[in-house]
Short mmCIF file of C-alpha atoms in Angstrom, two decimals:
data_model
loop_
_atom_site.label_atom_id
_atom_site.label_comp_id
_atom_site.label_asym_id
_atom_site.label_seq_id
_atom_site.Cartn_x
_atom_site.Cartn_y
_atom_site.Cartn_z
CA MET A 1 8.41 -16.70 16.83
CA SER A 2 9.74 -19.49 19.99
CA LEU A 3 12.48 -18.66 22.65
CA ARG A 4 14.61 -20.34 20.91
CA ALA A 5 14.82 -18.36 17.79
CA ARG A 6 14.37 -15.57 19.84
CA LEU A 7 17.46 -16.18 21.54
CA LEU A 8 19.72 -16.70 18.72
CA LEU A 9 18.59 -14.05 17.28
CA ALA A 10 19.90 -11.72 20.43
CA LEU A 11 23.18 -13.78 21.32
CA VAL A 12 23.90 -12.93 16.98
CA GLY A 13 22.53 -9.21 17.76
CA LEU A 14 25.25 -9.33 20.69
CA LEU A 15 28.21 -10.99 19.11
CA ALA A 16 27.23 -8.93 15.87
CA VAL A 17 27.57 -5.79 17.76
CA GLY A 18 30.21 -7.18 20.05
CA LEU A 19 32.91 -7.89 17.53
CA THR A 20 31.75 -4.13 15.72
CA LEU A 21 32.81 -3.14 18.18
CA GLY A 22 36.21 -4.48 18.67
CA ALA A 23 36.63 -4.32 14.68
CA VAL A 24 35.96 -0.79 15.12
CA GLY A 25 38.17 0.20 17.98
CA THR A 26 40.91 -2.18 16.80
CA HIS A 27 40.60 -0.10 12.88
CA PHE A 28 41.18 2.84 15.02
CA ALA A 29 43.90 2.31 17.12
CA LEU A 30 45.99 0.81 14.56
CA GLN A 31 44.92 4.31 12.13
CA SER A 32 46.35 6.30 15.18
CA TYR A 33 49.43 3.82 16.02
CA LEU A 34 50.38 4.45 12.19
CA MET A 35 48.95 8.42 11.55
CA ARG A 36 51.83 8.90 14.92
CA ARG A 37 55.06 6.91 13.26
CA LEU A 38 53.46 7.71 9.81
CA ASP A 39 54.12 11.58 11.36
CA GLN A 40 57.56 10.15 12.35
CA GLN A 41 58.64 9.43 9.73
CA VAL A 42 57.63 12.46 8.13
CA ARG A 43 60.41 14.78 10.96
CA ASP A 44 62.69 11.88 11.06
CA ALA A 45 63.27 11.70 6.77
CA HIS A 46 63.65 15.65 6.61
CA PRO A 47 66.66 16.15 7.70
CA VAL A 48 68.25 13.48 5.98
CA MET A 49 65.87 15.30 3.27
CA GLU A 50 68.12 18.17 3.48
CA GLN A 51 71.04 17.30 3.20
CA THR A 52 70.80 14.35 0.29
CA LEU A 53 68.77 17.22 -1.79
CA LEU A 54 71.30 19.87 -0.84
CA ARG A 55 74.31 18.38 -0.99
CA GLY A 56 77.31 20.11 -4.09
CA THR A 57 74.44 22.37 -5.74
CA GLY A 58 76.43 25.06 -2.72
CA TYR A 59 73.79 25.91 -0.71
CA GLY A 60 74.43 27.61 1.94
CA ASP A 61 78.01 28.07 0.87
CA ASN A 62 78.40 31.72 0.05
CA ASP A 63 75.01 33.00 1.99
CA SER A 64 75.78 36.58 0.44
CA ASP A 65 74.12 35.10 -2.67
CA ASN A 66 71.47 32.73 -1.89
CA SER A 67 69.59 33.96 -5.05
CA GLY A 68 69.64 32.27 -8.54
CA GLN A 69 69.00 29.20 -10.16
CA GLY A 70 72.39 27.83 -11.16
CA ARG A 71 73.37 27.92 -8.04
CA TRP A 72 71.31 24.52 -6.91
CA GLY A 73 72.92 22.97 -10.39
CA SER A 74 70.56 19.61 -10.58
CA ALA A 75 69.10 17.38 -8.12
CA ASP A 76 69.84 14.45 -10.84
CA GLY A 77 73.41 14.97 -10.38
CA ASP A 78 75.98 12.52 -10.45
CA ASP A 79 77.74 14.39 -7.13
CA ARG A 80 74.81 12.90 -5.56
CA ASP A 81 76.02 9.53 -2.96
CA PRO A 82 73.48 6.54 -4.22
CA ARG A 83 72.99 5.08 -0.52
CA PHE A 84 71.15 8.45 0.18
CA GLY A 85 67.78 6.87 -0.73
CA SER A 86 67.78 3.16 1.81
CA ALA A 87 66.59 6.26 4.57
CA PHE A 88 63.48 6.38 3.67
CA LEU A 89 60.01 4.73 2.51
CA VAL A 90 59.47 4.35 -1.24
CA GLY A 91 57.08 7.95 -2.32
CA THR A 92 59.15 9.99 0.02
CA TYR A 93 58.86 13.45 -1.83
CA GLY A 94 61.70 16.43 -0.84
CA ALA A 95 61.53 19.62 -2.56
CA LEU A 96 63.17 23.38 -2.57
CA TYR A 97 61.07 26.68 -3.57
CA ASP A 98 61.90 29.76 -3.62
CA GLY A 99 59.95 32.94 -1.95
CA GLY A 100 57.84 32.89 -4.92
CA GLY A 101 56.41 29.80 -5.16
CA HIS A 102 57.86 28.23 -7.38
CA ARG A 103 59.99 24.58 -7.84
CA LEU A 104 63.57 25.15 -7.60
CA LEU A 105 64.55 21.01 -7.12
CA GLU A 106 62.77 17.74 -6.39
CA SER A 107 64.11 15.01 -5.26
CA SER A 108 61.57 10.98 -4.79
CA PRO A 109 64.53 8.77 -3.41
CA GLY A 110 65.15 5.43 -3.96
CA PRO A 111 66.60 2.20 -3.48
CA SER A 112 69.40 3.27 -6.15
CA GLY A 113 69.27 6.62 -5.79
CA ALA A 114 67.92 10.05 -7.05
CA ARG A 115 64.78 9.64 -9.17
CA THR A 116 62.57 11.82 -10.14
CA PRO A 117 58.66 11.67 -8.50
CA THR A 118 56.27 9.83 -10.15
CA GLU A 119 54.47 11.64 -7.77
CA ARG A 120 54.62 14.81 -6.22
CA PRO A 121 51.56 16.67 -3.56
CA VAL A 122 50.56 19.26 -4.21
CA ILE A 123 51.56 22.52 -2.46
CA GLU A 124 50.11 25.04 -1.93
CA ALA A 125 51.23 29.08 -1.75
CA TRP A 126 49.50 28.76 1.64
CA LEU A 127 51.06 26.55 2.75
CA LEU A 128 54.49 27.78 1.76
CA ALA A 129 53.22 30.71 4.23
CA ALA A 130 52.96 28.96 6.48
CA ALA A 131 55.80 27.77 6.98
CA GLU A 132 58.38 28.05 10.29
CA VAL A 133 61.87 29.50 9.71
CA ARG A 134 63.99 26.48 11.66
CA PRO A 135 60.98 24.90 13.25
CA ASN A 136 61.90 22.51 16.34
CA LEU A 137 61.18 19.00 13.92
CA ALA A 138 59.82 16.99 17.44
CA THR A 139 56.28 20.48 17.27
CA ALA A 140 56.53 21.70 14.00
CA PRO A 141 53.00 21.12 12.90
CA LEU A 142 52.29 18.87 10.03
CA TRP A 143 49.47 18.63 6.87
CA THR A 144 47.56 16.38 4.55
CA VAL A 145 48.29 17.38 1.25
CA PRO A 146 46.10 15.65 -1.21
CA ALA A 147 49.10 14.32 -4.94
CA GLU A 148 47.89 15.14 -8.39
CA GLY A 149 45.81 13.79 -10.49
CA HIS A 150 45.95 10.56 -7.12
CA ASP A 151 43.39 9.52 -4.71
CA ASP A 152 46.51 8.91 -3.02
CA ARG A 153 47.91 11.52 0.46
CA PHE A 154 51.26 12.97 1.55
CA ARG A 155 51.93 13.93 4.85
CA MET A 156 54.26 17.11 4.71
CA LEU A 157 56.18 19.41 6.74
CA ALA A 158 58.10 22.15 5.07
CA GLU A 159 60.88 24.61 6.87
CA ARG A 160 61.27 27.57 5.66
CA PHE A 161 65.41 28.83 4.83
CA ASP A 162 66.97 32.78 5.99
CA ASN A 163 66.78 33.65 2.53
CA GLY A 164 62.80 33.06 2.08
CA ASP A 165 63.54 29.16 0.25
CA VAL A 166 61.30 26.85 1.54
CA LEU A 167 62.39 22.96 2.47
CA VAL A 168 59.49 20.33 1.21
CA VAL A 169 59.27 16.52 2.79
CA ALA A 170 56.45 14.72 2.16
CA VAL A 171 55.61 10.43 3.30
CA PRO A 172 52.93 9.25 1.69
CA TYR A 173 50.16 7.71 3.23
CA ALA A 174 50.36 4.56 1.02
CA GLU A 175 51.86 2.73 3.26
CA MET A 176 49.96 3.21 5.49
CA ASP A 177 46.35 2.49 4.03
CA ALA A 178 47.47 -0.55 2.87
CA THR A 179 48.08 -2.01 5.99
CA LEU A 180 44.61 -0.77 7.22
CA GLU A 181 43.51 -1.51 4.26
CA ARG A 182 44.57 -5.26 5.12
CA VAL A 183 44.13 -5.52 8.43
CA ALA A 184 40.25 -4.78 8.00
CA LYS A 185 40.39 -7.05 4.94
CA ILE A 186 41.55 -9.50 8.56
CA GLU A 187 38.87 -8.35 10.87
CA ILE A 188 35.98 -8.96 8.23
CA ILE A 189 36.93 -13.02 7.31
CA ALA A 190 38.06 -13.63 11.17
CA SER A 191 35.65 -11.75 12.41
CA SER A 192 32.33 -14.60 10.13
CA VAL A 193 34.70 -16.75 10.83
CA VAL A 194 34.07 -16.42 14.78
CA MET A 195 30.68 -15.89 14.28
CA ALA A 196 29.05 -18.62 12.63
CA ALA A 197 31.06 -21.25 14.85
CA LEU A 198 29.98 -18.57 18.06
CA VAL A 199 25.73 -18.69 16.63
CA ALA A 200 27.17 -22.79 15.53
CA LEU A 201 27.88 -23.56 19.26
CA ALA A 202 24.70 -21.69 20.78
CA TYR A 203 22.57 -22.39 19.03
CA LEU A 204 23.49 -25.97 20.52
CA LEU A 205 23.48 -24.87 23.72
CA ILE A 206 20.67 -23.26 23.37
CA ARG A 207 18.95 -26.39 22.08
CA VAL A 208 20.23 -28.87 25.36
CA GLY A 209 19.44 -25.85 27.58
CA LEU A 210 15.88 -25.76 26.30
CA ARG A 211 15.94 -29.47 26.10
CA PRO A 212 13.80 -29.57 29.17
CA LEU A 213 11.54 -26.84 28.97
CA THR A 214 10.29 -28.87 25.80
CA ARG A 215 9.64 -32.18 27.60
CA ILE A 216 8.03 -29.63 30.14
CA GLU A 217 5.58 -28.78 27.74
CA LEU A 218 5.76 -32.11 25.75
CA THR A 219 4.45 -33.22 29.60
CA ALA A 220 1.72 -30.60 29.43
CA ASP A 221 0.70 -31.81 26.43
CA GLU A 222 0.13 -35.61 27.42
CA ILE A 223 -1.76 -33.23 30.70
CA ALA A 224 -4.83 -31.71 28.36
CA GLY A 225 -4.87 -35.45 26.44
CA GLY A 226 -6.65 -36.19 29.76
CA ASP A 227 -2.96 -38.40 31.56
CA LEU A 228 -2.91 -36.53 35.36
CA ALA A 229 -0.53 -38.30 36.55
CA LYS A 230 1.44 -37.47 34.49
CA ARG A 231 5.02 -35.56 35.85
CA VAL A 232 7.81 -34.10 34.35
CA ALA A 233 11.44 -35.82 35.56
CA ASP A 234 13.88 -32.96 35.47
CA THR A 235 12.92 -31.69 39.42
CA SER A 236 16.86 -30.52 40.41
CA ARG A 237 16.79 -27.41 42.60
CA ARG A 238 20.60 -25.86 41.43
CA THR A 239 19.02 -25.39 38.19
CA GLU A 240 16.31 -23.23 36.78
CA VAL A 241 14.96 -25.66 34.56
CA GLY A 242 15.09 -27.76 37.68
CA ARG A 243 12.60 -25.41 39.99
CA LEU A 244 10.55 -24.83 37.60
CA GLY A 245 9.64 -28.73 36.90
CA LEU A 246 9.57 -29.10 40.64
CA ALA A 247 6.90 -26.29 40.46
CA PHE A 248 5.12 -27.48 37.64
CA ASN A 249 5.23 -30.92 39.53
CA ALA A 250 3.81 -29.79 42.44
CA MET A 251 1.12 -27.50 40.46
CA LEU A 252 0.13 -31.23 38.83
CA THR A 253 -0.40 -32.35 42.44
CA GLN A 254 -3.01 -29.58 43.64
CA ILE A 255 -4.91 -30.03 39.50
CA GLU A 256 -4.72 -33.79 40.25
CA ALA A 257 -6.37 -33.33 43.19
CA ALA A 258 -8.43 -30.64 42.27
CA PHE A 259 -9.53 -32.39 39.99
CA ARG A 260 -9.94 -35.95 41.42
CA ALA A 261 -12.16 -33.96 44.42
CA ARG A 262 -14.55 -32.07 41.90
CA GLU A 263 -15.24 -35.37 39.58
CA ALA A 264 -15.66 -36.80 43.92
CA SER A 265 -18.65 -34.06 44.31
CA GLU A 266 -19.93 -34.32 41.52
CA GLN A 267 -20.85 -37.81 41.98
CA ARG A 268 -21.50 -37.14 45.21
CA LEU A 269 -23.95 -34.51 43.68
CA ARG A 270 -24.73 -36.56 41.58
CA ARG A 271 -26.36 -39.33 43.90
CA PHE A 272 -27.13 -36.69 46.10
CA VAL A 273 -29.55 -35.52 43.80
CA ALA A 274 -30.77 -39.31 42.92
CA ASP A 275 -31.48 -40.24 46.26
CA ALA A 276 -33.54 -37.30 47.49
CA SER A 277 -35.22 -37.41 44.13
CA HIS A 278 -36.41 -40.96 45.38
CA GLU A 279 -36.84 -40.63 48.41
CA LEU A 280 -39.24 -37.28 48.11
CA ARG A 281 -40.87 -39.57 45.56
CA THR A 282 -41.06 -42.17 47.94
CA PRO A 283 -43.54 -40.07 50.45
CA LEU A 284 -44.98 -37.97 47.13
CA THR A 285 -46.27 -41.96 45.32
CA SER A 286 -48.05 -42.83 48.28
CA ILE A 287 -49.25 -38.90 49.13
CA ARG A 288 -51.53 -39.68 44.88
CA GLY A 289 -51.80 -42.89 45.76
CA TYR A 290 -54.64 -41.95 48.74
CA ALA A 291 -55.80 -39.42 46.96
CA GLU A 292 -56.78 -42.02 43.93
CA MET A 293 -58.27 -43.92 46.65
CA PHE A 294 -60.25 -40.63 48.07
CA HIS A 295 -61.28 -40.46 44.29
CA ARG A 296 -62.26 -44.21 44.63
CA GLY A 297 -65.13 -43.95 46.74
CA ALA A 298 -63.05 -43.23 50.07
CA ALA A 299 -65.28 -40.77 51.32
CA GLU A 300 -68.13 -42.44 51.92
CA ARG A 301 -66.06 -44.46 53.72
CA PRO A 302 -65.55 -43.18 56.92
CA GLU A 303 -62.92 -45.17 59.08
CA ASP A 304 -61.26 -45.35 54.99
CA LEU A 305 -61.72 -40.86 54.51
CA ALA A 306 -59.91 -41.73 57.56
CA MET A 307 -57.21 -43.94 56.66
CA VAL A 308 -56.66 -42.10 53.93
CA MET A 309 -56.25 -38.98 55.16
CA ARG A 310 -53.81 -40.05 58.15
CA ARG A 311 -51.72 -41.31 56.29
CA ILE A 312 -51.15 -38.51 53.45
CA GLU A 313 -50.57 -36.44 56.79
CA GLU A 314 -47.51 -38.76 58.01
CA GLU A 315 -46.17 -38.75 54.24
CA SER A 316 -46.66 -35.51 53.79
CA THR A 317 -45.00 -34.23 57.08
CA ARG A 318 -41.92 -36.81 56.11
CA MET A 319 -40.84 -34.35 53.27
CA THR A 320 -41.04 -31.83 54.67
CA GLY A 321 -38.78 -33.47 57.14
CA LEU A 322 -36.66 -34.21 54.73
CA VAL A 323 -37.51 -30.80 53.10
CA ASP A 324 -35.94 -29.47 56.12
CA ASP A 325 -32.96 -31.60 57.12
CA LEU A 326 -31.81 -31.14 53.30
CA LEU A 327 -32.12 -26.69 53.79
CA LEU A 328 -30.23 -27.75 57.06
CA LEU A 329 -27.79 -29.10 55.31
CA ALA A 330 -28.04 -26.93 52.55
CA ARG A 331 -26.75 -23.85 55.83
CA LEU A 332 -24.13 -25.64 56.43
CA ASP A 333 -22.59 -25.84 53.66
CA GLN A 334 -21.98 -22.24 52.80
CA GLY A 335 -20.08 -21.29 56.33
CA PRO A 336 -20.27 -22.52 60.10
CA ALA A 337 -22.85 -21.29 62.46
CA THR A 338 -23.29 -17.63 63.13
CA GLU A 339 -25.30 -17.32 66.26
CA ARG A 340 -22.92 -18.30 68.14
CA GLU A 341 -23.60 -17.85 72.60
CA PRO A 342 -22.51 -19.13 75.38
CA VAL A 343 -24.44 -23.05 75.88
CA ASP A 344 -24.69 -25.17 79.00
CA VAL A 345 -24.08 -28.62 77.25
CA ALA A 346 -25.07 -30.01 80.30
CA ALA A 347 -28.38 -29.22 81.38
CA MET A 348 -28.73 -29.92 77.53
CA VAL A 349 -27.60 -33.66 77.33
CA ARG A 350 -30.22 -33.82 80.61
CA ASP A 351 -32.70 -31.66 78.33
CA ILE A 352 -32.29 -34.67 75.64
CA VAL A 353 -32.27 -37.71 77.93
CA THR A 354 -34.94 -37.31 79.70
CA ASP A 355 -36.84 -36.84 76.25
CA ALA A 356 -35.41 -39.04 75.20
CA ARG A 357 -36.94 -41.17 78.40
CA VAL A 358 -40.51 -40.22 78.24
CA VAL A 359 -40.09 -41.33 74.68
CA ALA A 360 -39.03 -44.28 74.86
CA PRO A 361 -40.31 -45.36 78.88
CA ASN A 362 -39.25 -48.90 79.34
CA ARG A 363 -35.89 -48.37 78.38
CA LEU A 364 -32.92 -47.50 80.70
CA ILE A 365 -31.19 -44.61 78.85
CA GLU A 366 -28.53 -43.40 81.58
CA THR A 367 -26.09 -40.37 81.30
CA GLY A 368 -22.79 -38.34 83.27
CA THR A 369 -22.73 -34.69 82.47
CA PRO A 370 -21.55 -32.46 85.02
CA PRO A 371 -23.67 -29.69 86.71
CA PHE A 372 -22.31 -26.79 84.35
CA LEU A 373 -20.53 -26.99 81.37
CA GLU A 374 -19.93 -24.05 79.34
CA ILE A 375 -19.89 -23.33 75.98
CA THR A 376 -19.98 -21.11 73.10
CA GLY A 377 -21.80 -22.42 69.53
CA ASP A 378 -25.56 -22.46 68.09
CA GLU A 379 -28.32 -24.13 70.80
CA GLY A 380 -30.72 -24.83 67.70
CA ARG A 381 -27.97 -26.87 65.91
CA LEU A 382 -26.01 -28.07 68.45
CA ARG A 383 -29.54 -29.60 69.84
CA GLN A 384 -30.75 -30.87 66.63
CA ALA A 385 -27.08 -33.06 66.55
CA ILE A 386 -27.27 -33.92 69.95
CA GLY A 387 -30.76 -35.51 69.40
CA ASN A 388 -30.28 -36.70 66.31
CA LEU A 389 -27.69 -39.41 68.01
CA VAL A 390 -29.89 -40.25 70.32
CA ARG A 391 -32.43 -41.18 68.46
CA ASN A 392 -30.48 -43.25 65.89
CA ALA A 393 -30.00 -45.40 69.58
CA LEU A 394 -33.05 -45.43 70.18
CA VAL A 395 -34.75 -46.40 66.84
CA HIS A 396 -31.56 -48.94 65.02
CA THR A 397 -31.50 -51.01 68.45
CA PRO A 398 -32.79 -53.70 70.60
CA PRO A 399 -35.87 -51.86 72.98
CA ASP A 400 -34.69 -53.29 75.90
CA THR A 401 -30.66 -52.25 75.09
CA PRO A 402 -29.41 -49.71 77.10
CA ILE A 403 -27.93 -46.08 76.09
CA ALA A 404 -25.39 -44.06 77.38
CA VAL A 405 -25.15 -40.17 77.17
CA THR A 406 -21.40 -39.27 78.55
CA VAL A 407 -20.27 -35.48 78.67
CA ALA A 408 -16.37 -34.69 79.06
CA THR A 409 -13.63 -32.35 78.55
CA THR A 410 -9.72 -32.42 77.92
CA VAL A 411 -8.25 -31.64 79.26
CA THR A 412 -4.42 -30.65 77.99
CA SER A 413 -1.33 -29.20 79.15
CA ALA A 414 2.52 -29.77 80.01
CA ALA A 415 1.62 -31.59 83.03
CA THR A 416 -1.48 -33.78 82.53
CA THR A 417 -4.04 -34.60 80.32
CA ALA A 418 -7.63 -35.42 81.49
CA VAL A 419 -10.62 -36.67 80.21
CA THR A 420 -12.62 -34.55 83.08
CA ASP A 421 -16.57 -34.88 85.06
CA ALA A 422 -18.06 -38.89 83.03
CA ALA A 423 -15.03 -41.25 82.31
CA PRO A 424 -16.08 -42.23 84.84
CA ASN A 425 -19.56 -42.90 84.18
CA LEU A 426 -19.09 -43.81 80.74
CA ALA A 427 -16.85 -47.35 82.48
CA LYS A 428 -20.54 -47.10 84.79
CA ALA A 429 -22.37 -46.86 81.83
CA VAL A 430 -20.53 -49.42 79.66
CA LYS A 431 -20.83 -51.49 82.33
CA ALA A 432 -24.57 -51.21 82.82
CA ALA A 433 -24.63 -51.36 78.39
CA GLU A 434 -23.26 -54.68 78.48
CA ILE A 435 -24.36 -56.31 82.26
CA GLY A 436 -28.25 -54.58 81.80
CA ALA A 437 -27.50 -53.85 85.89
CA ASP A 438 -29.67 -50.44 87.31
CA LEU A 439 -27.16 -47.39 87.65
CA ASN A 440 -28.02 -45.47 90.55
CA PRO A 441 -28.02 -41.67 88.91
CA GLU A 442 -26.61 -40.54 92.16
CA SER A 443 -23.39 -42.53 91.18
CA ILE A 444 -23.46 -41.68 88.35
CA ALA A 445 -23.17 -37.43 88.40
CA THR A 446 -23.05 -35.85 91.41
CA PRO A 447 -24.38 -32.57 91.90
CA GLY A 448 -21.21 -30.45 93.15
CA SER A 449 -18.66 -32.64 92.01
CA SER A 450 -16.95 -33.86 89.07
CA THR A 451 -13.52 -36.79 88.57
CA SER A 452 -10.81 -36.75 86.52
CA VAL A 453 -8.03 -38.98 84.87
CA ASN A 454 -4.81 -37.68 85.62
CA SER A 455 -1.78 -38.59 83.49
CA SER A 456 -0.25 -41.21 87.08
CA GLY A 457 -3.44 -43.27 86.06
CA LYS A 458 -5.60 -41.58 89.65
CA ARG A 459 -9.48 -40.41 90.35
CA ALA A 460 -8.63 -36.61 90.75
CA MET A 461 -11.59 -34.68 92.08
CA GLY A 462 -12.45 -30.85 91.39
CA PRO A 463 -15.36 -28.44 91.53
CA GLY A 464 -17.99 -29.00 89.48
CA LYS A 465 -18.42 -25.96 87.97
CA HIS A 466 -16.65 -26.56 84.75
CA LEU A 467 -15.85 -23.85 82.22
CA ALA A 468 -14.60 -23.62 78.80
CA SER A 469 -11.31 -21.98 79.33
CA GLU A 470 -10.39 -24.64 81.23
CA ALA A 471 -10.70 -27.33 78.94
CA ALA A 472 -10.04 -27.40 75.11
CA ASP A 473 -12.95 -29.54 73.85
CA VAL A 474 -16.17 -31.24 75.08
CA VAL A 475 -16.20 -34.91 74.50
CA ILE A 476 -20.51 -35.46 73.79
CA SER A 477 -20.58 -40.11 73.23
CA VAL A 478 -24.28 -41.26 73.36
CA ILE A 479 -23.03 -45.19 73.75
CA ASP A 480 -25.36 -48.22 72.28
CA HIS A 481 -24.68 -51.91 72.79
CA GLY A 482 -27.23 -52.48 69.64
CA ALA A 483 -26.06 -54.80 67.56
CA GLY A 484 -23.42 -52.17 65.58
CA ILE A 485 -22.12 -51.20 62.14
CA PRO A 486 -21.28 -53.37 59.61
CA GLU A 487 -17.12 -52.66 58.89
CA ASP A 488 -18.04 -51.97 54.54
CA ALA A 489 -20.95 -50.08 55.97
CA VAL A 490 -18.33 -47.32 59.02
CA ALA A 491 -16.73 -45.33 55.72
CA HIS A 492 -20.17 -44.19 54.59
CA ILE A 493 -21.84 -43.57 58.07
CA PHE A 494 -21.72 -40.38 57.64
CA GLU A 495 -22.79 -39.87 53.92
CA ARG A 496 -25.94 -38.18 52.65
CA PHE A 497 -29.14 -40.94 52.50
CA TYR A 498 -26.25 -44.07 53.16
CA ARG A 499 -28.58 -46.32 55.22
CA ALA A 500 -26.15 -48.89 56.65
CA ASP A 501 -29.31 -50.87 56.24
CA PRO A 502 -31.76 -49.94 54.12
CA GLY A 503 -34.90 -51.75 54.40
CA ARG A 504 -35.64 -50.80 58.62
CA SER A 505 -33.77 -47.15 58.42
CA ARG A 506 -37.57 -46.41 56.08
CA ASP A 507 -39.20 -47.70 58.05
CA ALA A 508 -38.86 -46.26 61.17
CA GLY A 509 -39.06 -43.41 59.20
CA GLY A 510 -35.64 -42.39 58.79
CA THR A 511 -34.30 -40.75 56.00
CA GLY A 512 -30.32 -41.29 55.62
CA LEU A 513 -29.86 -37.32 57.27
CA GLY A 514 -29.03 -37.39 60.94
CA LEU A 515 -25.58 -38.38 60.81
CA SER A 516 -24.59 -36.38 58.08
CA ILE A 517 -26.92 -33.42 59.72
CA VAL A 518 -24.55 -34.61 62.93
CA ALA A 519 -21.46 -34.03 60.84
CA ALA A 520 -22.62 -30.25 59.27
CA VAL A 521 -23.00 -29.74 62.60
CA ALA A 522 -19.49 -30.48 64.53
CA ALA A 523 -18.03 -29.72 61.13
CA ALA A 524 -19.82 -26.00 61.79
CA HIS A 525 -18.58 -25.57 65.07
CA GLY A 526 -14.83 -26.30 64.33
CA GLY A 527 -15.23 -30.26 65.16
CA HIS A 528 -15.67 -33.18 64.24
CA ILE A 529 -17.70 -36.76 64.86
CA ASP A 530 -16.48 -40.34 65.38
CA TYR A 531 -17.22 -43.95 65.89
CA GLN A 532 -16.20 -46.08 67.94
CA PRO A 533 -17.51 -49.76 68.13
CA THR A 534 -18.51 -49.53 71.66
CA LEU A 535 -16.45 -52.06 74.25
CA GLY A 536 -18.76 -56.03 73.47
CA GLY A 537 -21.39 -54.65 70.85
CA GLY A 538 -22.65 -51.83 69.70
CA ALA A 539 -21.49 -48.35 68.68
CA THR A 540 -20.64 -45.47 70.37
CA PHE A 541 -20.43 -41.25 68.13
CA ARG A 542 -18.20 -39.40 69.66
CA LEU A 543 -19.40 -35.30 69.17
CA ILE A 544 -16.55 -33.50 69.25
CA VAL A 545 -16.63 -29.08 69.60
CA PRO A 546 -14.25 -26.54 70.87
CA CYS A 547 -15.03 -25.31 73.69
CA ARG A 548 -14.66 -21.31 72.37
#
């Protein structure tokens, strides 16, 4: 059952209950009022009936003789006042009974005077016996008795005289019942009309009120059909439906973003699998080719055998490195680095630069680091990330291009924003790279001292030993003055298997995973890596990680 139908049925039910309770309450209130009025009419009719019924009968004129039928005369005698019936309701009954229960006189007055009644109440002996002698009319008990041979009822009051005779006055329920019946019919008709009108109005109001929900339903259907850009128009914060629309739109935005992210992730995964398959297929194809050369007789020629074995070993090493890089990226994707320990970044960078100078002895590689800078991290992963940056600079720049590796810290406070330790050294390294001049190592990093730039631009000297508590982030920069990176490739350089120059990278033995590993290591330490063109040409990569 629809919400509209449930609301309408609930409203109809409540209206029916309310109207029924109102009608029943009105009926009983009116019945109580009419009953009190009927009782009062009986009490008011009693003295008048006593006077008019017994007038001219001599009743009470001779107290010494209060018996005998002939003393009462006839209820239809000519000595009656023809106007006495105007004091009674139509059908009011009066009768006089003797002590034995015999009816002596009776009358049912009307506008034209007394007449023989057409309806009589059933007067039982116990009622006559219960009659009080000269009672107080305001408190005298009244009884409801049936009519003889009819379904009507009478409201009766009885009074006993001193001689034992009983005067009975009864008023029929007919007028009261007729009034209640007419009111009941009016209530039924009025309630039906009101119910129909309210149901029609409720239907219209519910239909209008639920129209925004209908629009939300239609929007949801369109979204289910694939249109994720669809939104709900009802977004007023003043209404419940409007707030629902706002929440619905927010949910749709998140769903759309998640769906787009999933699509992008799936595309990256497909591209990753394709690239990984291609990268693995290349060394495997080479190994297979050299194996075929071996079977074709290379084993009988020592010089060919040596070349085949050397190439198989080189391709195997390349494939092993590729697999190791893929496994490392998979582990880094699962979460941050788990091995957290104090690491002297300054010493690590100096070691990496020393190794690079051994690999490229003719290359000018300068460094600017403080004597000591300790952070908390995974030493192996950080060493690999920085080594990848230095290795990329060596591989992708001409042999005569100088390289600078610097370490700096950023300190943020209310008074000073400083880049410590390596700022002047970075400037010197860049300048040297531009002019190809030699740098004095002592001018780049002097043990026991450091240099910072304060908010006024002045250099401030401080102790050379830096702890993480003094800094916010550590910035490790690798600067070269090679060809740089094309603008259209900058947005993709941290993607896996991406090469700005695929042919040259593959010839150099690269897999296209170096910068991806650097970015993953930085993210695992809560940091990031960014790229900036070097002034005058070249590339500057900054690995930024928190000190703690």
